Coordinates of C-alpha atoms in Angstrom, one line a residue:
Chain A
M1 CA 0.0 0.0 0.0
I2 CA 1.0 3.6 -0.3
A3 CA 1.5 5.1 3.1
Q4 CA 0.5 8.7 3.5
E5 CA 0.0 11.5 6.0
Q6 CA -2.0 14.7 6.0
K7 CA -0.1 17.9 5.1
P8 CA 0.1 20.6 7.7
M9 CA -3.0 22.8 7.8
E10 CA -1.0 25.9 7.0
E11 CA 0.1 24.4 3.7
I12 CA -3.5 23.3 2.9
L13 CA -4.9 26.7 3.8
G14 CA -2.2 28.3 1.7
Y15 CA -3.4 26.5 -1.4
L16 CA -7.0 27.6 -0.6
E17 CA -6.3 31.2 0.1
G18 CA -8.9 33.4 -1.6
K19 CA -11.0 30.4 -2.5
K20 CA -14.4 30.0 -0.8
N21 CA -16.2 26.9 -2.1
I22 CA -14.1 23.7 -1.6
V23 CA -14.9 20.1 -2.5
V24 CA -13.1 17.8 -0.1
M25 CA -12.8 14.3 -1.6
G26 CA -11.6 11.2 0.2
C27 CA -10.3 7.9 -1.1
G28 CA -11.4 4.4 -0.2
G29 CA -8.0 2.9 -1.0
C30 CA -4.7 3.2 0.9
A31 CA -5.7 6.6 2.3
T32 CA -8.6 4.9 4.2
F33 CA -6.1 2.5 5.8
Y34 CA -3.9 5.3 6.9
H35 CA -6.8 7.5 8.2
T36 CA -6.0 10.2 5.7
G37 CA -8.9 9.7 3.3
D38 CA -11.7 7.8 5.1
K39 CA -15.1 9.3 5.9
K40 CA -14.0 10.5 9.4
A41 CA -10.8 12.1 8.0
V42 CA -12.9 13.9 5.3
D43 CA -15.4 15.1 8.1
D44 CA -12.5 16.3 10.3
L45 CA -10.7 18.2 7.6
A46 CA -14.1 19.7 6.3
A47 CA -14.8 20.9 9.8
K48 CA -11.4 22.6 10.1
L49 CA -11.9 24.3 6.7
E50 CA -15.4 25.4 7.7
S51 CA -14.0 27.0 10.9
A52 CA -11.5 28.8 8.6
G53 CA -14.5 30.3 6.7
K54 CA -14.8 27.9 3.8
A55 CA -18.0 26.4 2.4
V56 CA -17.3 22.7 2.0
T57 CA -18.9 19.9 -0.1
K58 CA -17.7 16.5 1.1
I59 CA -17.2 13.5 -1.2
S60 CA -16.5 10.4 0.9
M61 CA -15.6 7.1 -0.9
P62 CA -16.2 3.8 0.8
L63 CA -13.5 1.1 1.2
G64 CA -12.7 -0.3 -2.2
M65 CA -13.6 2.9 -4.1
Q66 CA -10.1 4.3 -4.8
A67 CA -9.6 7.8 -6.0
C68 CA -6.8 6.6 -8.3
D69 CA -9.3 4.4 -10.2
T70 CA -10.8 6.7 -12.9
E71 CA -14.1 4.8 -13.2
K72 CA -14.7 5.0 -9.5
S73 CA -13.7 8.6 -8.7
G74 CA -15.4 9.6 -12.0
M75 CA -18.6 8.1 -10.7
Y76 CA -18.5 10.1 -7.5
L77 CA -17.4 13.3 -9.3
D78 CA -20.3 13.0 -11.8
K79 CA -22.8 12.4 -8.9
N80 CA -21.6 15.7 -7.4
R81 CA -21.2 17.5 -10.8
K82 CA -23.0 20.7 -9.7
E83 CA -20.8 21.2 -6.6
V84 CA -17.7 20.4 -8.6
E85 CA -18.7 22.9 -11.2
N86 CA -19.3 25.6 -8.7
C87 CA -16.3 25.0 -6.5
D88 CA -13.2 27.2 -6.4
A89 CA -11.0 24.2 -5.8
L90 CA -11.0 20.5 -5.0
L91 CA -8.9 19.1 -2.1
L92 CA -7.9 15.5 -2.5
M93 CA -7.3 13.3 0.5
S94 CA -5.3 10.7 -1.4
C95 CA -1.9 10.0 -2.8
G96 CA -0.7 11.9 -5.8
D97 CA -2.2 9.3 -8.1
G98 CA -5.7 10.1 -6.9
V99 CA -5.0 13.9 -7.2
Q100 CA -3.9 13.5 -10.8
V101 CA -6.6 11.0 -11.9
V102 CA -9.2 13.5 -10.6
T103 CA -7.4 16.4 -12.3
E104 CA -7.5 14.5 -15.6
Y105 CA -11.1 13.5 -15.1
T106 CA -12.3 17.0 -14.4
D107 CA -10.3 18.4 -17.3
D108 CA -11.0 15.7 -20.0
E109 CA -14.3 14.1 -19.0
M110 CA -16.1 16.9 -17.2
G111 CA -14.7 19.7 -19.4
L112 CA -13.9 21.8 -16.3
A113 CA -10.7 23.7 -15.4
K114 CA -10.3 23.2 -11.7
N115 CA -7.4 23.4 -9.3
V116 CA -7.1 20.0 -7.5
Y117 CA -4.8 20.3 -4.5
P118 CA -3.2 17.5 -2.5
A119 CA -4.2 17.3 1.2
N120 CA -1.8 14.4 1.8
D121 CA 1.9 13.6 1.3
A122 CA 2.5 10.0 0.0
I123 CA 5.4 8.4 1.8
G124 CA 5.9 5.4 -0.4
L125 CA 5.0 1.7 -1.0
V126 CA 5.2 0.1 2.4
G127 CA 4.9 -3.3 4.0
G128 CA 4.3 -4.3 7.6
G129 CA 1.5 -3.2 9.9
P130 CA -0.8 -3.1 11.7
F131 CA 1.1 -0.3 13.5
K132 CA 4.5 0.0 12.0
F133 CA 5.2 0.1 8.3
K134 CA 8.4 0.2 6.3
E135 CA 9.2 1.3 2.7
T136 CA 10.7 -1.8 1.1
C137 CA 10.0 -1.5 -2.6
Q138 CA 10.2 1.4 -5.0
S139 CA 8.7 -0.3 -8.0
C140 CA 11.9 0.3 -10.0
G141 CA 10.9 -2.0 -12.8
M142 CA 13.9 -4.3 -12.5
C143 CA 13.7 -6.3 -9.2
E144 CA 17.1 -7.0 -7.7
L145 CA 15.8 -9.1 -4.7
G146 CA 17.2 -12.3 -6.2
K147 CA 20.7 -11.0 -5.9
T148 CA 20.5 -9.5 -2.4
A149 CA 19.0 -12.2 -0.2
G150 CA 15.5 -10.8 -0.5
I151 CA 16.3 -7.3 0.9
C152 CA 16.1 -4.4 -1.6
P153 CA 19.3 -2.3 -1.2
L154 CA 18.0 0.4 -3.5
T155 CA 15.2 1.1 -1.0
A156 CA 16.5 -0.2 2.4
C157 CA 20.0 1.2 2.1
G158 CA 19.9 5.0 2.6
K159 CA 22.2 5.5 -0.3
G160 CA 20.6 2.8 -2.5
L161 CA 24.0 1.1 -2.9
M162 CA 24.2 -2.2 -4.9
N163 CA 27.5 -3.1 -3.2
G164 CA 27.5 -2.1 0.5
P165 CA 27.9 -1.5 3.4
C166 CA 29.3 2.0 3.1
G167 CA 31.9 3.2 5.6
G168 CA 29.3 5.2 7.6
V169 CA 27.6 2.3 9.5
R170 CA 27.1 3.3 13.1
V171 CA 28.4 1.2 16.1
D172 CA 25.1 -0.5 16.5
N173 CA 24.8 -1.3 12.8
K174 CA 22.4 1.5 12.2
C175 CA 22.5 3.8 9.1
E176 CA 24.7 6.9 9.0
I177 CA 21.7 9.0 8.0
D178 CA 19.2 7.9 10.7
E179 CA 20.0 6.1 13.9
K180 CA 16.5 4.5 13.9
K181 CA 17.2 2.6 10.6
D182 CA 19.1 -0.6 10.3
C183 CA 22.0 -0.8 7.9
A184 CA 20.5 -2.8 5.0
W185 CA 23.9 -4.2 3.9
V186 CA 24.7 -5.6 7.4
K187 CA 21.3 -7.3 7.2
I188 CA 22.0 -8.6 3.7
Y189 CA 25.4 -9.9 5.0
E190 CA 23.7 -11.7 7.9
R191 CA 21.0 -13.3 5.7
M192 CA 23.6 -14.4 3.1
E193 CA 25.7 -15.9 5.9
K194 CA 22.7 -17.9 7.1
L195 CA 21.9 -18.9 3.6
G196 CA 25.5 -20.0 3.0
E197 CA 25.9 -17.4 0.2
L198 CA 28.8 -15.3 1.4
D199 CA 30.6 -15.9 -1.9
D200 CA 27.7 -14.0 -3.6
F201 CA 28.1 -11.2 -1.1
M202 CA 31.8 -10.8 -2.1
S203 CA 30.9 -10.7 -5.8
M204 CA 30.1 -7.3 -7.4
R205 CA 26.5 -6.7 -8.3
D206 CA 26.3 -4.7 -11.5
A207 CA 25.0 -1.1 -11.3
H208 CA 21.3 -1.1 -11.4
E209 CA 19.7 -0.8 -14.8
W210 CA 17.8 2.4 -14.5
G211 CA 17.1 2.3 -18.2
K212 CA 14.3 -0.1 -17.3
C213 CA 12.5 2.7 -15.5
K214 CA 11.6 5.4 -18.0
R215 CA 9.1 7.6 -16.3
P216 CA 6.3 8.0 -16.7
R217 CA 5.8 4.3 -17.1
L218 CA 2.6 3.2 -18.9
F219 CA 0.9 -0.1 -18.3
E220 CA -1.9 -1.9 -20.1
L221 CA -4.2 -4.8 -19.0
E222 CA -5.9 -6.8 -21.7
E223 CA -8.7 -7.8 -19.5
P224 CA -9.7 -5.4 -16.7
M225 CA -11.1 -6.8 -13.4
T226 CA -14.8 -7.3 -13.6
M227 CA -17.4 -6.9 -10.8
M228 CA -17.7 -10.7 -10.7
D229 CA -13.9 -11.0 -10.3
M230 CA -14.0 -8.5 -7.5
M231 CA -16.8 -10.2 -5.7
G232 CA -15.0 -13.6 -6.0
A233 CA -11.8 -12.1 -4.7
M234 CA -13.5 -10.5 -1.7
M235 CA -15.9 -13.1 -0.6
N236 CA -13.4 -15.3 1.0
F237 CA -13.1 -16.6 4.5
N238 CA -9.5 -15.4 4.8
T239 CA -10.6 -11.9 4.1
V240 CA -13.0 -12.0 7.0
T241 CA -10.4 -13.5 9.4
G242 CA -7.8 -11.0 8.1
Y243 CA -9.9 -8.0 8.8
T244 CA -11.0 -9.4 12.2
S245 CA -7.4 -9.8 13.3
L246 CA -6.7 -6.2 12.2
M247 CA -9.7 -5.0 14.3
L248 CA -8.4 -6.9 17.3
A249 CA -4.8 -5.8 16.9
K250 CA -3.5 -4.0 20.0
K251 CA -0.4 -1.9 20.2
P252 CA 2.2 -3.6 22.4
E253 CA 2.4 -2.0 25.9
K254 CA 6.1 -1.4 25.6
E255 CA 5.7 0.7 22.5
K256 CA 2.9 2.7 24.1
E257 CA 5.2 3.5 27.1
E258 CA 8.1 4.5 24.8
E259 CA 5.8 6.9 22.9
K260 CA 4.6 8.4 26.2
A261 CA 8.3 8.9 27.3
Chain B
M1 CA 58.4 4.7 -14.5
P2 CA 57.8 1.0 -15.1
D3 CA 55.2 0.1 -17.7
G4 CA 51.6 0.4 -16.4
I5 CA 52.7 2.6 -13.5
Y6 CA 51.6 6.2 -13.9
S7 CA 52.1 7.8 -10.5
Q8 CA 55.0 8.3 -8.1
M9 CA 52.8 6.9 -5.3
M10 CA 52.2 3.6 -7.2
K11 CA 55.8 3.4 -8.1
E12 CA 57.0 3.7 -4.5
L13 CA 54.3 1.3 -3.3
S14 CA 55.3 -1.2 -5.9
E15 CA 58.9 -0.9 -4.8
G16 CA 57.9 -1.7 -1.2
K17 CA 58.7 1.8 0.2
Y18 CA 56.6 2.9 3.1
V19 CA 54.5 5.7 1.6
F20 CA 53.1 8.8 3.2
T21 CA 50.2 10.6 1.7
G22 CA 48.6 13.8 2.9
E23 CA 45.3 15.4 2.5
L24 CA 44.2 18.8 1.1
E25 CA 40.7 20.2 1.5
P26 CA 39.3 22.7 -1.0
E27 CA 36.7 24.9 0.7
K28 CA 33.6 26.9 -0.2
A29 CA 35.6 29.7 -1.8
G30 CA 36.5 31.0 -5.2
N31 CA 40.1 29.9 -4.9
V32 CA 42.3 27.1 -3.6
D33 CA 45.0 29.3 -2.1
E34 CA 45.0 27.5 1.2
P35 CA 45.4 24.0 0.0
I36 CA 48.1 25.2 -2.5
Q37 CA 50.1 26.6 0.5
A38 CA 49.5 23.4 2.4
A39 CA 50.7 21.4 -0.6
K40 CA 53.9 23.5 -0.8
D41 CA 54.5 23.0 2.9
M42 CA 54.3 19.2 2.5
I43 CA 56.5 18.9 -0.6
G44 CA 59.3 16.4 0.2
L45 CA 57.4 15.1 3.2
V46 CA 54.7 13.1 1.5
T47 CA 54.6 11.3 -1.8
A48 CA 51.2 12.5 -2.8
C49 CA 48.2 14.4 -1.4
N50 CA 44.5 13.4 -1.6
V51 CA 42.3 16.3 -2.7
T52 CA 38.9 15.8 -1.0
D53 CA 35.6 15.8 -2.9
N54 CA 32.8 17.5 -0.9
P55 CA 33.8 15.9 2.4
Q56 CA 30.9 15.1 4.8
S57 CA 28.8 16.3 1.9
F58 CA 29.7 20.0 2.3
A59 CA 29.7 21.4 -1.2
Y60 CA 33.2 22.9 -1.9
V61 CA 35.4 23.7 -4.9
S62 CA 35.4 20.7 -7.4
S63 CA 38.1 18.3 -6.4
L64 CA 39.0 17.8 -10.1
A65 CA 39.6 21.5 -10.6
A66 CA 41.5 21.8 -7.2
A67 CA 43.6 18.7 -7.8
Y68 CA 44.6 19.9 -11.2
K69 CA 45.5 23.4 -10.1
I70 CA 47.4 22.2 -7.0
Q71 CA 49.4 19.7 -8.9
L72 CA 50.2 22.2 -11.7
E73 CA 51.2 25.0 -9.3
T74 CA 53.1 23.1 -6.6
G75 CA 54.3 19.9 -8.3
M76 CA 52.6 17.9 -5.5
E77 CA 51.2 14.7 -7.0
C78 CA 47.4 14.8 -6.3
V79 CA 45.1 11.8 -5.6
Y80 CA 41.8 12.9 -7.0
Q81 CA 38.9 11.9 -4.7
L82 CA 35.7 11.1 -6.5
R83 CA 32.4 10.4 -4.8
C84 CA 29.3 8.7 -6.2
S85 CA 27.0 10.9 -4.0
D86 CA 26.7 13.7 -6.5
R87 CA 27.2 12.2 -10.0
N88 CA 25.6 9.6 -12.1
R89 CA 27.7 7.1 -14.1
M90 CA 27.9 9.5 -17.1
A91 CA 29.2 12.4 -15.0
L92 CA 31.6 10.1 -13.2
L93 CA 32.9 8.9 -16.6
S94 CA 33.3 12.4 -17.9
D95 CA 35.3 13.4 -14.7
V96 CA 37.5 10.4 -15.0
L97 CA 38.3 11.2 -18.6
G98 CA 38.8 14.8 -17.5
A99 CA 41.2 13.7 -14.8
G100 CA 43.3 11.7 -17.3
T101 CA 43.2 14.7 -19.7
L102 CA 44.5 17.0 -17.0
G103 CA 47.4 14.7 -16.1
L104 CA 46.0 13.4 -12.8
T105 CA 47.3 9.9 -12.2
S106 CA 45.3 8.5 -9.2
I107 CA 41.7 8.4 -8.3
L108 CA 40.3 7.4 -4.9
A109 CA 36.8 6.0 -5.7
L110 CA 34.4 6.6 -2.9
A111 CA 30.6 6.2 -2.3
G112 CA 30.6 9.4 -0.3
D113 CA 28.6 10.6 2.7
H114 CA 24.9 11.0 2.2
V115 CA 23.9 14.5 1.2
A116 CA 21.6 14.6 4.2
L117 CA 24.7 14.9 6.5
G118 CA 26.1 18.0 4.8
D119 CA 25.3 21.7 4.2
T120 CA 22.9 21.1 1.3
P121 CA 20.6 18.5 2.8
D122 CA 17.7 19.0 0.2
A123 CA 19.9 17.9 -2.7
K124 CA 18.9 14.7 -4.5
P125 CA 21.4 12.1 -3.6
V126 CA 22.6 10.2 -6.7
F127 CA 24.6 7.0 -5.9
D128 CA 24.0 5.7 -9.4
L129 CA 27.2 3.7 -8.8
D130 CA 28.8 2.7 -5.6
S131 CA 32.5 2.6 -4.8
T132 CA 32.9 -1.0 -6.1
T133 CA 31.1 -0.3 -9.4
L134 CA 33.0 2.9 -9.8
I135 CA 36.3 1.1 -9.3
H136 CA 35.1 -1.5 -11.8
M137 CA 34.2 1.2 -14.3
I138 CA 37.6 3.0 -14.0
R139 CA 39.5 -0.3 -14.5
K140 CA 37.4 -1.1 -17.5
M141 CA 38.1 2.4 -18.9
V142 CA 41.9 2.1 -18.3
D143 CA 42.4 -1.6 -19.1
E144 CA 39.9 -2.2 -21.9
G145 CA 39.3 1.3 -23.2
K146 CA 35.5 0.9 -22.7
D147 CA 32.8 2.4 -20.6
L148 CA 30.2 0.5 -18.6
A149 CA 27.9 0.3 -21.5
G150 CA 30.7 -1.1 -23.7
N151 CA 31.3 2.0 -25.8
E152 CA 34.8 2.4 -27.0
I153 CA 37.1 5.1 -25.5
E154 CA 39.7 6.6 -27.8
D155 CA 43.1 7.0 -26.1
P156 CA 42.0 5.6 -22.7
P157 CA 43.1 7.4 -19.6
K158 CA 46.2 6.2 -17.8
L159 CA 45.6 6.3 -14.1
H160 CA 45.3 4.2 -11.0
V161 CA 42.2 3.6 -8.9
G162 CA 42.2 3.2 -5.1
G163 CA 39.4 2.5 -2.7
A164 CA 38.6 3.1 1.0
A165 CA 38.2 0.7 3.9
A166 CA 36.9 1.3 7.4
P167 CA 38.9 -0.8 9.9
G168 CA 36.7 0.5 12.7
A169 CA 33.5 -0.6 11.1
A170 CA 30.9 -2.0 13.6
H171 CA 30.3 -5.1 11.5
L172 CA 33.9 -6.0 10.7
K173 CA 33.0 -9.1 8.7
A174 CA 30.7 -7.3 6.3
E175 CA 33.3 -4.5 5.9
V176 CA 36.1 -6.9 5.2
A177 CA 33.9 -8.8 2.7
K178 CA 33.3 -5.5 0.9
V179 CA 37.0 -4.7 0.8
K180 CA 37.7 -8.2 -0.7
R181 CA 35.0 -7.4 -3.3
K182 CA 36.9 -4.2 -4.2
I183 CA 40.1 -6.2 -4.5
K184 CA 38.3 -8.7 -6.7
V185 CA 37.3 -6.0 -9.1
G186 CA 40.8 -4.6 -9.3
V187 CA 41.4 -1.8 -6.8
E188 CA 45.1 -1.0 -6.9
Y189 CA 45.6 0.6 -3.4
I190 CA 43.5 1.1 -0.3
Q191 CA 43.5 4.2 2.0
T192 CA 41.7 3.5 5.2
Q193 CA 39.3 5.7 7.1
V194 CA 40.9 7.2 10.2
I195 CA 41.6 4.7 12.9
Y196 CA 42.9 5.4 16.4
Y197 CA 42.9 2.0 18.1
P198 CA 45.7 -0.5 17.4
D199 CA 43.7 -3.5 18.7
I200 CA 40.9 -2.7 16.3
L201 CA 43.3 -2.3 13.4
D202 CA 44.9 -5.6 14.3
K203 CA 41.5 -7.3 14.1
F204 CA 40.9 -5.7 10.7
F205 CA 44.2 -7.0 9.3
K206 CA 43.6 -10.4 10.8
E207 CA 40.1 -10.7 9.3
L208 CA 41.3 -9.5 5.9
G209 CA 44.3 -11.9 5.8
P210 CA 47.2 -11.4 3.4
V211 CA 46.3 -9.4 0.3
D212 CA 48.3 -8.2 -2.7
V213 CA 46.9 -4.6 -2.5
P214 CA 48.9 -2.0 -0.5
I215 CA 47.0 -0.6 2.4
L216 CA 47.7 2.9 3.7
V217 CA 46.3 3.4 7.2
G218 CA 44.5 6.7 7.8
I219 CA 45.3 8.9 10.8
Y220 CA 44.0 12.3 11.7
P221 CA 46.2 14.6 13.7
A222 CA 43.8 17.5 14.4
K223 CA 44.9 21.1 14.1
S224 CA 42.7 22.1 17.0
F225 CA 40.2 20.8 19.6
G226 CA 37.4 22.1 17.4
A227 CA 38.6 20.1 14.4
A228 CA 38.9 16.9 16.5
K229 CA 35.5 17.4 18.0
F230 CA 33.9 18.0 14.6
F231 CA 35.5 14.7 13.4
D232 CA 34.2 12.9 16.4
E233 CA 30.7 14.2 16.0
Y234 CA 30.2 14.5 12.3
V235 CA 32.4 12.0 10.5
A236 CA 30.3 8.9 9.9
G237 CA 31.9 5.7 11.2
V238 CA 34.7 7.4 13.3
D239 CA 35.1 7.6 17.1
V240 CA 37.9 9.8 18.4
P241 CA 39.4 8.5 21.7
P242 CA 38.1 10.4 24.7
D243 CA 41.5 10.8 26.3
Y244 CA 43.0 12.4 23.2
L245 CA 39.9 14.6 22.9
A246 CA 40.2 15.6 26.6
N247 CA 43.9 16.5 26.1
M248 CA 43.1 18.6 23.0
K249 CA 40.3 20.3 24.9
K250 CA 42.8 21.4 27.6
T251 CA 44.8 23.3 24.9
K252 CA 41.9 25.7 24.6
E253 CA 42.7 27.1 28.0
I254 CA 46.1 28.4 26.8
K255 CA 45.6 32.1 25.8
D256 CA 48.9 32.7 24.1
K257 CA 48.4 31.5 20.5
E258 CA 52.0 30.3 19.9
K259 CA 52.0 28.4 23.2
R260 CA 48.7 26.8 22.3
K261 CA 50.0 25.7 19.0
E262 CA 53.0 24.1 20.7
E263 CA 50.7 22.3 23.1
V264 CA 48.4 21.1 20.3
D265 CA 51.6 19.7 18.5
R266 CA 52.7 18.1 21.7
V267 CA 49.4 16.3 22.3
N268 CA 49.3 15.1 18.7
L269 CA 52.9 13.9 18.7
E270 CA 52.4 12.1 22.0
F271 CA 49.4 10.2 20.6
F272 CA 50.5 9.6 17.0
I273 CA 54.2 8.8 17.6
D274 CA 53.1 5.8 19.6
F275 CA 50.5 4.9 16.9
L276 CA 53.1 5.2 14.1
E277 CA 55.6 3.0 16.1
Y278 CA 52.8 0.4 16.3
L279 CA 52.1 0.8 12.5
K280 CA 55.7 -0.4 11.8
G281 CA 54.7 -3.9 13.0
T282 CA 51.5 -4.1 10.9
P283 CA 51.0 -5.2 7.2
S284 CA 50.4 -1.5 6.3
A285 CA 52.2 -0.2 3.2
G286 CA 52.0 3.4 4.2
C287 CA 50.2 6.0 6.2
H288 CA 47.6 8.4 5.0
M289 CA 47.9 11.5 7.1
M290 CA 44.7 13.5 7.0
A291 CA 46.3 16.5 8.7
V292 CA 44.0 18.9 6.9
G293 CA 45.1 22.5 7.4
Y294 CA 48.0 21.2 9.6
P295 CA 51.0 20.5 7.4
R296 CA 53.5 21.5 10.1
I297 CA 52.8 18.2 12.0
V298 CA 53.7 16.0 9.0
G299 CA 57.5 16.4 9.2
P300 CA 57.9 15.6 12.9
L301 CA 55.5 12.6 12.6
K302 CA 57.2 11.2 9.6
K303 CA 60.6 11.2 11.4
V304 CA 59.3 8.3 13.6
M305 CA 59.3 6.0 10.6
E306 CA 62.8 6.9 9.4

């Protein structure tokens, strides 16, 4: 998922200076998981904008209705066409994908010229949870994990080195940039040692082929997902148990104490 | 010079001489007058001087321009330091060709500190190559006359490539494996990061075992307490011994400038003469004295090894 956090209010209000009628639109995808685009987040931000003198129209999107999906966000924008037409700006509580899909839709499909501002900062593709997440993949288009014991050095190493560790590793094997982060290359060494692959560690990995990542990358699906596919994918016992365990997840006491301290 | 040896430093190393190198630091200025003066002061005392490339990611005069000018004006052989932090493989290649064109004969290939540690923290860090792939690229340019993409280079550069090692690394085994990797791709000499502790350096040499590549051990006699403290706090992967720091701190109390200088020299000589005596018994091929802005200490220190 794409982790994200809400921008500071000063920045958001800066974008909206001189603008009265605002459409605040959420996202039922990743932003909902990170509390930055669900119904409550939309309500909270709308309330703050109202107290700053704005007239707000709220568009909440339920779970599974992602702002980055043109069909879905288009459906919600069309439903609120009048408000969108009359607004001075839209504020998107999603990652940058959502913001740009909505920009393109209002431009090309609705024939409107509207400012669409981001309310969130996307932090990256992350794994982990339910409380702590870590950026582990940058979708570079040329996966190197097969050469690095399953740890991506382009992402997990602060410098993105293909042949580490660098000389800046801290005494506790943390990264020179941030004492909270582990040195990825020490971890790769330790995994390779366990796997009996230290000879591979000592061999040079070629420089990453950035030529495989020509931005913006385009992607086509021959057969898009149908409603039936989606129902089939969601109606599964494991989905229910997965969400149940997420609901029951509790933050470990030790971490709570650390946060208080 | 023998065939395939392009620099005085490599010549002396290949003859088994104990080699001293110094360090010159261009600054954020429109000239390199200070390192030129320091180079002049070290002529005859060191075989070559490294010219630093944006150390600790502080953006200074280009090390290529500085190394060229210092070598031209003083005759001091310059080891051109080149970091991957700020250049992609194309820019690195251009600079290596530029170095060859300007008559520089040695490059020290470094990954470089992350830009976040320096004075321009919002810069985009590059690291398209790392130190190992940079060493590999330079060897390929010199030996095969080709770049990484396989394109031909007309009149390939004639220069040597060195690499760094961090004997004080927290994870010694991973560090040594990386050094062996650099040796595997053809590094010709190694200059280590600063090390203060003989027992730690012993462990490094033991873990590394016998290697064919000459290793110059890095030391840092600091010109002042402030310089030593900065090194301790801001140089990634280096810890300055507390006793040495405390002795340097005491020199601050001396009001008379000349007397303070004398005391700084005394503290440095006391610490580093012992260290150099110890170096004689190690497999080191030389000593890289990073006495930046402090050339007057080089002569007295070097005497120990004569």
